[in-house]
PDB file of C-alpha atoms in Angstrom:
ATOM      1  CA  MET B1252     -55.212  19.654   1.224  1.00 38.00           C
ATOM      2  CA  GLY B1253     -53.058  20.717   4.254  1.00 35.00           C
ATOM      3  CA  LEU B1254     -50.369  18.802   5.774  1.00 30.00           C
ATOM      4  CA  PHE B1255     -52.359  18.258   8.947  1.00 28.00           C
ATOM      5  CA  ASP B1256     -55.743  18.202   7.410  1.00 33.00           C
ATOM      6  CA  VAL B1257     -58.024  15.108   7.721  1.00 31.00           C
ATOM      7  CA  ASP B1258     -59.061  13.096   4.769  1.00 39.00           C
ATOM      8  CA  GLU B1259     -62.604  12.224   5.406  1.00 35.00           C
ATOM      9  CA  GLU B1260     -63.183   9.764   2.710  1.00 40.00           C
ATOM     10  CA  ALA B1261     -60.096   7.578   4.100  1.00 40.00           C
ATOM     11  CA  GLN B1262     -61.255   8.351   7.518  1.00 37.00           C
ATOM     12  CA  GLN B1263     -64.609   6.684   6.582  1.00 37.00           C
ATOM     13  CA  GLY B1264     -63.265   3.697   4.767  1.00 40.00           C
ATOM     14  CA  GLN B1265     -61.328   2.667   8.173  1.00 39.00           C
ATOM     15  CA  GLY B1266     -64.312   1.336  10.008  1.00 39.00           C
ATOM     16  CA  ALA B1267     -65.252   1.971  13.600  1.00 38.00           C
ATOM     17  CA  GLY B1268     -63.595   4.485  15.453  1.00 37.00           C
ATOM     18  CA  GLY B1269     -62.783   4.676  19.246  1.00 35.00           C
ATOM     19  CA  LEU B1270     -59.376   4.217  20.951  1.00 28.00           C
ATOM     20  CA  PHE B1271     -58.663   0.897  19.370  1.00 30.00           C
ATOM     21  CA  GLY B1272     -60.809   1.430  16.374  1.00 37.00           C
ATOM     22  CA  GLY B1273     -59.356   0.732  12.864  1.00 39.00           C
ATOM     23  CA  GLY B1274     -57.194  -2.104  13.895  1.00 39.00           C
ATOM     24  CA  LEU B1275     -54.286  -2.802  11.498  1.00 33.00           C
ATOM     25  CA  ALA B1276     -55.527  -0.138   8.876  1.00 38.00           C
ATOM     26  CA  ALA B1277     -54.971   2.647  11.720  1.00 37.00           C
ATOM     27  CA  ALA B1278     -51.518   1.326  12.488  1.00 35.00           C
ATOM     28  CA  ALA B1279     -50.548   1.124   8.998  1.00 37.00           C
ATOM     29  CA  GLY B1280     -51.735   4.759   8.445  1.00 39.00           C
ATOM     30  CA  ALA B1281     -49.847   6.035  11.434  1.00 38.00           C
ATOM     31  CA  ALA B1282     -46.680   4.294  10.061  1.00 38.00           C
ATOM     32  CA  SER B1283     -46.734   6.171   6.986  1.00 38.00           C
ATOM     33  CA  VAL B1284     -46.067   9.185   8.847  1.00 37.00           C
ATOM     34  CA  VAL B1285     -42.488  10.462   8.879  1.00 38.00           C
ATOM     35  CA  VAL B1286     -41.452  13.291  11.068  1.00 36.00           C
ATOM     36  CA  LYS B1287     -37.985  14.817   9.784  1.00 43.00           C
ATOM     37  CA  PRO B1288     -36.004  17.168  11.991  1.00 45.00           C
ATOM     38  CA  LEU B1289     -35.947  20.860  11.026  1.00 46.00           C
ATOM     39  CA  PRO B1290     -33.349  21.933   8.560  1.00 50.00           C
ATOM     40  CA  GLY B1291     -30.051  22.549  10.467  1.00 50.00           C
ATOM     41  CA  THR B1292     -31.120  20.898  13.797  1.00 54.00           C
ATOM     42  CA  SER B1293     -29.287  17.592  13.141  1.00 69.00           C
ATOM     43  CA  LEU B1294     -25.718  16.934  12.278  1.00 79.00           C
ATOM     44  CA  ALA B1295     -26.581  13.962  10.133  1.00 81.00           C
ATOM     45  CA  LEU B1296     -28.510  16.533   7.746  1.00 81.00           C
ATOM     46  CA  ILE B1297     -25.570  18.455   7.043  1.00 87.00           C
ATOM     47  CA  PRO B1298     -23.267  17.161   4.236  1.00 86.00           C
ATOM     48  CA  ALA B1299     -19.904  16.031   4.738  1.00 89.00           C
ATOM     49  CA  PRO B1300     -17.263  18.533   3.176  1.00 90.00           C
ATOM     50  CA  TYR B1301     -16.679  17.681  -0.375  1.00 90.00           C
ATOM     51  CA  GLN B1302     -14.489  18.999  -3.360  1.00 89.00           C
ATOM     52  CA  PRO B1303     -16.699  21.376  -5.512  1.00 88.00           C
ATOM     53  CA  HIS B1304     -18.316  19.768  -8.480  1.00 83.00           C
ATOM     54  CA  SER B1305     -17.230  22.569 -10.762  1.00 83.00           C
ATOM     55  CA  GLU B1306     -16.283  26.353 -11.008  1.00 84.00           C
ATOM     56  CA  ASP B1307     -19.534  27.180 -12.459  1.00 87.00           C
ATOM     57  CA  GLU B1308     -23.015  27.860 -11.321  1.00 90.00           C
ATOM     58  CA  LEU B1309     -24.285  25.701  -8.507  1.00 92.00           C
ATOM     59  CA  SER B1310     -26.096  22.319  -9.425  1.00 91.00           C
ATOM     60  CA  ASP B1311     -29.376  21.569  -7.776  1.00 90.00           C
ATOM     61  CA  GLN B1312     -27.787  19.357  -5.219  1.00 91.00           C
ATOM     62  CA  GLU B1313     -25.003  21.939  -4.264  1.00 91.00           C
ATOM     63  CA  ARG B1314     -28.058  24.509  -3.906  1.00 90.00           C
ATOM     64  CA  ALA B1315     -29.740  21.979  -1.631  1.00 89.00           C
ATOM     65  CA  ASP B1316     -26.366  21.508   0.425  1.00 89.00           C
ATOM     66  CA  LEU B1317     -26.019  25.106   0.537  1.00 91.00           C
ATOM     67  CA  GLU B1318     -29.441  25.800   2.144  1.00 89.00           C
ATOM     68  CA  ALA B1319     -28.866  22.913   4.830  1.00 86.00           C
ATOM     69  CA  CYS B1320     -25.509  24.409   5.735  1.00 89.00           C
ATOM     70  CA  LYS B1321     -27.012  28.002   5.998  1.00 88.00           C
ATOM     71  CA  ALA B1322     -29.679  26.360   8.415  1.00 84.00           C
ATOM     72  CA  GLY B1323     -26.949  24.562  10.254  1.00 80.00           C
ATOM     73  CA  VAL B1324     -25.014  27.769  10.684  1.00 86.00           C
ATOM     74  CA  ASP B1325     -28.246  29.606  11.916  1.00 79.00           C
ATOM     75  CA  ASN B1326     -27.965  27.030  14.744  1.00 69.00           C
ATOM     76  CA  LEU B1327     -24.701  28.403  15.832  1.00 72.00           C
ATOM     77  CA  ARG B1328     -25.975  29.274  19.414  1.00 71.00           C
ATOM     78  CA  ASN B1329     -27.491  26.076  20.071  1.00 74.00           C
ATOM     79  CA  ALA B1330     -24.828  23.414  18.478  1.00 86.00           C
ATOM     80  CA  PHE B1331     -21.696  24.981  17.410  1.00 91.00           C
ATOM     81  CA  TRP B1332     -20.564  21.775  16.190  1.00 92.00           C
ATOM     82  CA  ILE B1333     -23.462  21.692  13.754  1.00 90.00           C
ATOM     83  CA  ALA B1334     -22.439  25.143  12.561  1.00 91.00           C
ATOM     84  CA  GLY B1335     -18.739  24.413  12.492  1.00 92.00           C
ATOM     85  CA  LYS B1336     -19.433  21.315  10.022  1.00 92.00           C
ATOM     86  CA  SER B1337     -21.551  23.630   7.834  1.00 93.00           C
ATOM     87  CA  PHE B1338     -18.829  26.287   7.512  1.00 94.00           C
ATOM     88  CA  GLU B1339     -16.380  23.753   6.551  1.00 95.00           C
ATOM     89  CA  THR B1340     -18.407  21.882   3.937  1.00 94.00           C
ATOM     90  CA  MET B1341     -19.273  25.342   2.482  1.00 95.00           C
ATOM     91  CA  SER B1342     -15.690  26.378   2.413  1.00 95.00           C
ATOM     92  CA  VAL B1343     -14.354  23.117   0.807  1.00 94.00           C
ATOM     93  CA  ALA B1344     -17.050  22.555  -1.569  1.00 93.00           C
ATOM     94  CA  LYS B1345     -17.003  26.362  -2.616  1.00 94.00           C
ATOM     95  CA  LEU B1346     -20.933  26.672  -1.949  1.00 94.00           C
ATOM     96  CA  HIS B1347     -20.403  30.315  -1.740  1.00 95.00           C
ATOM     97  CA  ARG B1348     -18.957  30.938  -5.076  1.00 94.00           C
ATOM     98  CA  GLU B1349     -22.275  32.301  -6.631  1.00 94.00           C
ATOM     99  CA  GLU B1350     -22.724  34.973  -3.934  1.00 94.00           C
ATOM    100  CA  ASN B1351     -19.081  35.942  -3.136  1.00 94.00           C
ATOM    101  CA  PRO B1352     -16.008  34.277  -4.141  1.00 93.00           C
ATOM    102  CA  ASN B1353     -14.330  35.483  -0.844  1.00 95.00           C
ATOM    103  CA  TYR B1354     -15.425  33.239   1.694  1.00 95.00           C
ATOM    104  CA  ALA B1355     -14.400  34.880   5.036  1.00 94.00           C
ATOM    105  CA  ALA B1356     -16.077  37.942   3.777  1.00 95.00           C
ATOM    106  CA  TRP B1357     -19.158  36.320   2.863  1.00 95.00           C
ATOM    107  CA  VAL B1358     -19.448  34.670   6.060  1.00 94.00           C
ATOM    108  CA  TRP B1359     -18.925  37.958   7.920  1.00 94.00           C
ATOM    109  CA  ASP B1360     -21.526  39.791   5.536  1.00 94.00           C
ATOM    110  CA  THR B1361     -24.133  36.912   6.087  1.00 92.00           C
ATOM    111  CA  TRP B1362     -23.497  35.994   9.877  1.00 91.00           C
ATOM    112  CA  GLU B1363     -21.118  38.661  11.173  1.00 90.00           C
ATOM    113  CA  VAL B1364     -18.648  35.831  12.195  1.00 92.00           C
ATOM    114  CA  SER B1365     -15.093  36.835  12.134  1.00 93.00           C
ATOM    115  CA  GLU B1366     -12.428  34.831  10.233  1.00 93.00           C
ATOM    116  CA  SER B1367     -10.815  33.713  13.109  1.00 92.00           C
ATOM    117  CA  GLN B1368     -14.004  32.420  14.921  1.00 92.00           C
ATOM    118  CA  LEU B1369     -14.800  30.922  11.379  1.00 94.00           C
ATOM    119  CA  TYR B1370     -11.795  28.625  11.507  1.00 93.00           C
ATOM    120  CA  ARG B1371     -11.663  27.953  15.195  1.00 94.00           C
ATOM    121  CA  LEU B1372     -15.393  26.460  14.792  1.00 94.00           C
ATOM    122  CA  ILE B1373     -14.208  24.510  11.566  1.00 94.00           C
ATOM    123  CA  ASP B1374     -11.322  23.173  13.886  1.00 94.00           C
ATOM    124  CA  GLU B1375     -13.617  22.403  17.027  1.00 94.00           C
ATOM    125  CA  TRP B1376     -16.574  20.808  15.432  1.00 94.00           C
ATOM    126  CA  ARG B1377     -15.741  17.275  15.552  1.00 94.00           C
ATOM    127  CA  VAL B1378     -14.746  17.405  19.284  1.00 94.00           C
ATOM    128  CA  GLY B1379     -18.317  19.119  19.802  1.00 93.00           C
ATOM    129  CA  GLU B1380     -19.776  16.169  17.907  1.00 92.00           C
ATOM    130  CA  ALA B1381     -18.175  13.512  19.882  1.00 94.00           C
ATOM    131  CA  LEU B1382     -19.014  15.232  23.092  1.00 94.00           C
ATOM    132  CA  ALA B1383     -22.733  15.619  22.009  1.00 91.00           C
ATOM    133  CA  ASN B1384     -22.660  11.856  21.345  1.00 91.00           C
ATOM    134  CA  LEU B1385     -21.702  11.261  24.687  1.00 92.00           C
ATOM    135  CA  GLY B1386     -24.720  13.183  26.107  1.00 91.00           C
ATOM    136  CA  HIS B1387     -22.912  16.599  26.625  1.00 92.00           C
ATOM    137  CA  LYS B1388     -23.789  19.904  25.068  1.00 89.00           C
ATOM    138  CA  PRO B1389     -20.649  22.115  25.593  1.00 92.00           C
ATOM    139  CA  PRO B1390     -20.694  25.540  24.651  1.00 91.00           C
ATOM    140  CA  GLU B1391     -18.099  26.639  22.324  1.00 92.00           C
ATOM    141  CA  SER B1392     -15.892  28.167  24.816  1.00 92.00           C
ATOM    142  CA  HIS B1393     -15.407  25.109  26.720  1.00 94.00           C
ATOM    143  CA  VAL B1394     -13.900  23.520  23.641  1.00 94.00           C
ATOM    144  CA  ARG B1395     -11.965  26.547  22.873  1.00 93.00           C
ATOM    145  CA  ALA B1396     -10.303  26.308  26.384  1.00 92.00           C
ATOM    146  CA  MET B1397      -8.676  22.928  25.604  1.00 93.00           C
ATOM    147  CA  THR B1398      -7.095  24.113  22.304  1.00 91.00           C
ATOM    148  CA  GLU B1399      -3.487  23.985  23.684  1.00 88.00           C
ATOM    149  CA  LEU B1400      -4.527  20.576  25.172  1.00 92.00           C
ATOM    150  CA  ARG B1401      -5.522  19.468  21.648  1.00 92.00           C
ATOM    151  CA  ARG B1402      -2.396  20.715  19.883  1.00 90.00           C
ATOM    152  CA  GLN B1403      -0.175  18.952  22.328  1.00 90.00           C
ATOM    153  CA  THR B1404      -1.996  15.656  22.162  1.00 93.00           C
ATOM    154  CA  ASN B1405      -5.199  14.978  20.002  1.00 94.00           C
ATOM    155  CA  ASP B1406      -8.665  15.039  19.931  1.00 94.00           C
ATOM    156  CA  LYS B1407      -9.287  12.010  21.897  1.00 95.00           C
ATOM    157  CA  VAL B1408      -7.520  13.313  24.843  1.00 95.00           C
ATOM    158  CA  ALA B1409      -9.350  16.555  25.070  1.00 95.00           C
ATOM    159  CA  ILE B1410     -12.681  14.588  24.735  1.00 95.00           C
ATOM    160  CA  THR B1411     -11.736  12.359  27.598  1.00 96.00           C
ATOM    161  CA  VAL B1412     -10.802  15.351  29.672  1.00 96.00           C
ATOM    162  CA  TYR B1413     -14.159  17.264  29.320  1.00 96.00           C
ATOM    163  CA  ASP B1414     -16.147  13.955  29.633  1.00 95.00           C
ATOM    164  CA  THR B1415     -14.281  13.151  32.834  1.00 95.00           C
ATOM    165  CA  ILE B1416     -14.912  16.698  34.112  1.00 96.00           C
ATOM    166  CA  ALA B1417     -18.533  16.386  33.384  1.00 95.00           C
ATOM    167  CA  ARG B1418     -18.993  13.116  34.806  1.00 93.00           C
ATOM    168  CA  CYS B1419     -17.200  14.203  38.051  1.00 93.00           C
ATOM    169  CA  SER B1420     -18.491  17.693  38.753  1.00 92.00           C
ATOM    170  CA  PRO B1421     -21.846  18.841  39.652  1.00 90.00           C
ATOM    171  CA  ARG B1422     -21.523  21.644  37.047  1.00 92.00           C
ATOM    172  CA  VAL B1423     -19.109  22.427  34.266  1.00 94.00           C
ATOM    173  CA  THR B1424     -17.934  25.863  33.569  1.00 93.00           C
ATOM    174  CA  GLY B1425     -15.422  27.588  31.335  1.00 92.00           C
ATOM    175  CA  GLU B1426     -13.011  28.305  34.137  1.00 93.00           C
ATOM    176  CA  LEU B1427     -13.337  24.939  35.663  1.00 95.00           C
ATOM    177  CA  VAL B1428     -12.016  23.642  32.250  1.00 95.00           C
ATOM    178  CA  GLU B1429      -9.269  25.989  31.963  1.00 94.00           C
ATOM    179  CA  LYS B1430      -8.203  25.087  35.219  1.00 94.00           C
ATOM    180  CA  VAL B1431      -7.978  21.591  34.829  1.00 95.00           C
ATOM    181  CA  VAL B1432      -5.980  21.886  31.475  1.00 94.00           C
ATOM    182  CA  GLY B1433      -3.727  24.364  33.280  1.00 92.00           C
ATOM    183  CA  ASP B1434      -3.083  21.972  36.211  1.00 92.00           C
ATOM    184  CA  LEU B1435      -2.451  19.132  33.698  1.00 93.00           C
ATOM    185  CA  GLY B1436       0.415  20.954  32.162  1.00 89.00           C
ATOM    186  CA  PHE B1437       2.396  19.658  29.415  1.00 88.00           C
ATOM    187  CA  LEU B1438       1.107  16.325  27.983  1.00 91.00           C
ATOM    188  CA  PRO B1439       3.220  14.131  25.573  1.00 90.00           C
ATOM    189  CA  LYS B1440       1.897  13.536  22.233  1.00 90.00           C
ATOM    190  CA  ASP B1441       1.257   9.805  22.992  1.00 90.00           C
ATOM    191  CA  ALA B1442      -0.473  10.494  26.051  1.00 92.00           C
ATOM    192  CA  LYS B1443      -3.026   7.602  26.854  1.00 93.00           C
ATOM    193  CA  PRO B1444      -6.564   8.938  27.394  1.00 93.00           C
ATOM    194  CA  ALA B1445      -7.194   6.479  30.170  1.00 93.00           C
ATOM    195  CA  ASP B1446      -3.981   7.842  32.081  1.00 93.00           C
ATOM    196  CA  VAL B1447      -5.072  11.383  31.579  1.00 94.00           C
ATOM    197  CA  GLY B1448      -8.599  10.566  32.640  1.00 94.00           C
ATOM    198  CA  ARG B1449      -7.282   9.164  35.930  1.00 94.00           C
ATOM    199  CA  ARG B1450      -5.159  12.311  36.385  1.00 94.00           C
ATOM    200  CA  VAL B1451      -8.368  14.525  35.770  1.00 95.00           C
ATOM    201  CA  ARG B1452     -10.121  12.670  38.403  1.00 94.00           C
ATOM    202  CA  GLU B1453      -7.307  13.169  40.903  1.00 93.00           C
ATOM    203  CA  LEU B1454      -7.154  16.835  40.217  1.00 93.00           C
ATOM    204  CA  LEU B1455     -10.926  16.966  40.912  1.00 92.00           C
ATOM    205  CA  GLU B1456     -10.686  15.136  44.012  1.00 88.00           C
ATOM    206  CA  ALA B1457      -7.456  16.793  45.353  1.00 71.00           C
ATOM    207  CA  PRO B1458      -9.387  19.678  47.387  1.00 58.00           C
ATOM    208  CA  GLU B1459     -11.523  17.258  49.156  1.00 51.00           C
ATOM    209  CA  LYS B1460      -8.417  15.302  50.582  1.00 46.00           C
ATOM    210  CA  LYS B1461      -7.325  17.866  53.196  1.00 47.00           C
ATOM    211  CA  PRO B1462      -6.122  15.989  56.553  1.00 46.00           C
ATOM    212  CA  ASP B1463      -8.691  16.331  59.631  1.00 49.00           C
ATOM    213  CA  ALA B1464      -5.514  17.953  61.477  1.00 46.00           C
ATOM    214  CA  ASP B1465      -6.289  20.980  59.254  1.00 44.00           C
ATOM    215  CA  GLU B1466      -9.789  21.540  60.944  1.00 42.00           C
ATOM    216  CA  LYS B1467      -9.805  24.517  63.141  1.00 43.00           C
ATOM    217  CA  ASN B1468     -11.605  24.691  66.625  1.00 43.00           C
ATOM    218  CA  ASP B1469     -15.047  25.283  64.991  1.00 44.00           C
ATOM    219  CA  GLY B1470     -15.004  22.052  63.057  1.00 42.00           C
ATOM    220  CA  VAL B1471     -14.754  23.775  59.601  1.00 42.00           C
ATOM    221  CA  PRO B1472     -11.724  22.862  57.749  1.00 41.00           C
ATOM    222  CA  ASP B1473      -9.349  25.587  56.706  1.00 43.00           C
ATOM    223  CA  ILE B1474      -8.973  25.673  52.757  1.00 36.00           C
ATOM    224  CA  SER B1475      -7.203  29.149  52.826  1.00 39.00           C
ATOM    225  CA  SER B1476      -4.029  27.675  51.620  1.00 39.00           C
ATOM    226  CA  LEU B1477      -5.202  25.303  49.109  1.00 35.00           C
ATOM    227  CA  GLY B1478      -3.496  25.641  45.632  1.00 38.00           C
ATOM    228  CA  ASP B1479      -0.867  27.776  47.011  1.00 40.00           C
ATOM    229  CA  ASP B1480       1.724  25.102  46.737  1.00 39.00           C
ATOM    230  CA  SER B1481       0.715  23.021  43.650  1.00 36.00           C
ATOM    231  CA  PRO B1482      -1.879  23.093  40.948  1.00 38.00           C
ATOM    232  CA  ASN B1483      -3.405  20.219  42.694  1.00 37.00           C
ATOM    233  CA  GLY B1484      -4.094  22.097  45.847  1.00 36.00           C
ATOM    234  CA  GLU B1485      -1.665  19.611  47.930  1.00 38.00           C
ATOM    235  CA  SER B1486       0.341  20.947  50.525  1.00 38.00           C
ATOM    236  CA  SER B1487       3.871  21.234  50.279  1.00 38.00           C
ATOM    237  CA  GLN B1488       4.927  18.155  52.280  1.00 42.00           C
ATOM    238  CA  LYS B1489       3.538  16.024  49.485  1.00 42.00           C
ATOM    239  CA  PRO B1490       4.526  16.154  45.681  1.00 44.00           C
ATOM    240  CA  SER B1491       1.858  16.685  43.193  1.00 45.00           C
ATOM    241  CA  ASN B1492       2.603  13.500  41.507  1.00 46.00           C
ATOM    242  CA  SER B1493       2.960  10.258  43.232  1.00 46.00           C
ATOM    243  CA  LYS B1494       5.849   7.738  43.098  1.00 48.00           C
ATOM    244  CA  ALA B1495       3.528   5.378  41.284  1.00 51.00           C
ATOM    245  CA  ASP B1496       2.388   7.926  38.675  1.00 62.00           C
ATOM    246  CA  PRO B1497       3.846   6.633  35.328  1.00 65.00           C
ATOM    247  CA  LEU B1498       3.040  10.062  33.797  1.00 68.00           C
ATOM    248  CA  ALA B1499       5.193  11.882  36.404  1.00 71.00           C
ATOM    249  CA  THR B1500       8.311   9.923  35.371  1.00 75.00           C
ATOM    250  CA  LYS B1501       7.765  10.307  31.534  1.00 75.00           C
ATOM    251  CA  ASP B1502       7.104  14.088  32.112  1.00 77.00           C
ATOM    252  CA  ILE B1503      10.560  14.401  33.761  1.00 83.00           C
ATOM    253  CA  GLU B1504      12.189  12.633  30.971  1.00 80.00           C
ATOM    254  CA  ARG B1505      10.780  14.579  28.371  1.00 80.00           C
ATOM    255  CA  LEU B1506      11.538  17.967  30.061  1.00 83.00           C
ATOM    256  CA  GLN B1507      15.131  16.627  30.182  1.00 82.00           C
ATOM    257  CA  ASN B1508      15.087  15.934  26.932  1.00 83.00           C
ATOM    258  CA  THR B1509      13.539  19.126  25.688  1.00 85.00           C
ATOM    259  CA  LEU B1510      16.251  20.986  27.737  1.00 84.00           C
ATOM    260  CA  VAL B1511      19.135  19.286  26.000  1.00 82.00           C
ATOM    261  CA  SER B1512      17.724  19.655  22.439  1.00 86.00           C
ATOM    262  CA  LEU B1513      17.220  23.374  23.237  1.00 85.00           C
ATOM    263  CA  GLN B1514      20.619  23.661  24.268  1.00 82.00           C
ATOM    264  CA  GLU B1515      21.995  22.094  21.249  1.00 83.00           C
ATOM    265  CA  ALA B1516      19.864  24.222  19.043  1.00 85.00           C
ATOM    266  CA  ALA B1517      21.039  27.429  20.958  1.00 83.00           C
ATOM    267  CA  LYS B1518      24.680  26.408  19.851  1.00 82.00           C
ATOM    268  CA  LYS B1519      23.762  26.277  16.465  1.00 84.00           C
ATOM    269  CA  VAL B1520      21.483  29.164  15.704  1.00 83.00           C
ATOM    270  CA  ASN B1521      22.397  32.876  16.014  1.00 84.00           C
ATOM    271  CA  LYS B1522      21.198  36.270  14.340  1.00 83.00           C
ATOM    272  CA  SER B1523      24.017  36.322  11.879  1.00 83.00           C
ATOM    273  CA  ALA B1524      22.830  32.887  10.627  1.00 84.00           C
ATOM    274  CA  ALA B1525      19.300  33.778  10.463  1.00 86.00           C
ATOM    275  CA  ARG B1526      20.007  37.051   8.343  1.00 86.00           C
ATOM    276  CA  ARG B1527      22.368  35.219   5.901  1.00 88.00           C
ATOM    277  CA  ALA B1528      19.450  32.637   5.438  1.00 87.00           C
ATOM    278  CA  VAL B1529      16.908  35.150   4.915  1.00 87.00           C
ATOM    279  CA  GLU B1530      19.007  37.199   2.499  1.00 87.00           C
ATOM    280  CA  ALA B1531      20.165  34.130   0.295  1.00 87.00           C
ATOM    281  CA  GLN B1532      16.707  32.243   0.213  1.00 87.00           C
ATOM    282  CA  PRO B1533      14.006  34.272   1.896  1.00 84.00           C
ATOM    283  CA  ASP B1534      11.172  31.853   0.610  1.00 84.00           C
ATOM    284  CA  ILE B1535      12.347  29.161   2.592  1.00 87.00           C
ATOM    285  CA  ALA B1536      14.137  30.933   5.279  1.00 85.00           C
ATOM    286  CA  VAL B1537      11.158  33.040   6.625  1.00 85.00           C
ATOM    287  CA  PRO B1538       8.659  30.149   7.177  1.00 81.00           C
ATOM    288  CA  LEU B1539      11.425  28.251   8.880  1.00 86.00           C
ATOM    289  CA  ILE B1540      12.061  31.137  11.339  1.00 86.00           C
ATOM    290  CA  GLN B1541       8.386  31.800  11.802  1.00 82.00           C
ATOM    291  CA  GLU B1542       7.938  28.087  12.543  1.00 81.00           C
ATOM    292  CA  ILE B1543      10.614  28.015  15.121  1.00 87.00           C
ATOM    293  CA  GLY B1544       9.395  31.293  16.587  1.00 82.00           C
ATOM    294  CA  SER B1545       5.924  29.689  16.951  1.00 78.00           C
ATOM    295  CA  LEU B1546       7.163  26.399  18.839  1.00 81.00           C
ATOM    296  CA  LEU B1547       9.437  28.499  21.059  1.00 83.00           C
ATOM    297  CA  GLN B1548       6.103  30.285  22.069  1.00 77.00           C
ATOM    298  CA  GLN B1549       4.379  27.127  22.523  1.00 76.00           C
ATOM    299  CA  ILE B1550       7.208  25.664  24.846  1.00 82.00           C
ATOM    300  CA  ASP B1551       7.067  28.880  26.690  1.00 78.00           C
ATOM    301  CA  ARG B1552       3.432  28.788  27.362  1.00 74.00           C
ATOM    302  CA  ALA B1553       3.636  25.181  28.179  1.00 75.00           C
ATOM    303  CA  VAL B1554       6.154  25.822  31.033  1.00 77.00           C
ATOM    304  CA  ALA B1555       4.584  29.134  32.259  1.00 76.00           C
ATOM    305  CA  ILE B1556       3.138  27.532  35.412  1.00 74.00           C
ATOM    306  CA  ARG B1557       3.159  28.616  39.026  1.00 72.00           C
ATOM    307  CA  LEU B1558       6.468  27.096  40.631  1.00 73.00           C
ATOM    308  CA  PRO B1559       7.169  26.451  44.295  1.00 77.00           C
ATOM    309  CA  LYS B1560       8.725  29.323  46.237  1.00 68.00           C
ATOM    310  CA  ALA B1561      12.238  28.768  46.887  1.00 58.00           C
ATOM    311  CA  GLU B1562      12.883  28.172  50.774  1.00 55.00           C
TER     312      GLU B1562
END
């Protein structure tokens, strides 16, 4: 008997037909029908990452988990967060060990997903899931555009930024997300999502606040100079941050503190010291130098903004 075949004997025992025929018996029969989501289409069907049960052959449960994760990855184009969770679970639990012990190579052979994209998806899926729960369906490129923002702050701030953009804009594009993130500039690690959300709304509303005096003879406002003087598109007569903005004051303090710290560090570090350290203890010195370089690059990217022209 097929899944949707009709059991004639059961049907005859239900009594009269018709729209309301069968009464409670029909209702009870309908209640027994359970429709399950297709494999890989629901995040709840993807097992959470767990430590491998063993290094030997997969257990029956592990095989079932592997198939669920594979189905989740196949859903990459529709919901990258499901694929990202699937990738993490397969990696942490080593569900790939029977097919290929090299996880990155196995992923490439199976789905042609590069190692960099693989770990990017693993890093991003929790933000994608949170946004999906808020009713959004962001493409992976939109969350990727907030990578630096997430590194500066945390996932909650990134979620707030995207949610605010989506609620205040008729259409969300990757270009718009990148612009808002760029206009926000450097944010402190302890930035409050509510403050950042308010700042995003100000950035999105700024172009609509041109004074009437800028309107030309045909009644069409002149917007050619928007964005020339500040990230917010405000005129050079007004600062991009109001005096009442608590984030602006904190930002100035952090820039000053950063400058002082860098000046002190510059006095203590030089090439000779770095060379001696590498020659003496390369296993310790090399990671330290690499991390210092990475942080300096991060600071450099954070302050690489368009500055006002000198008068």
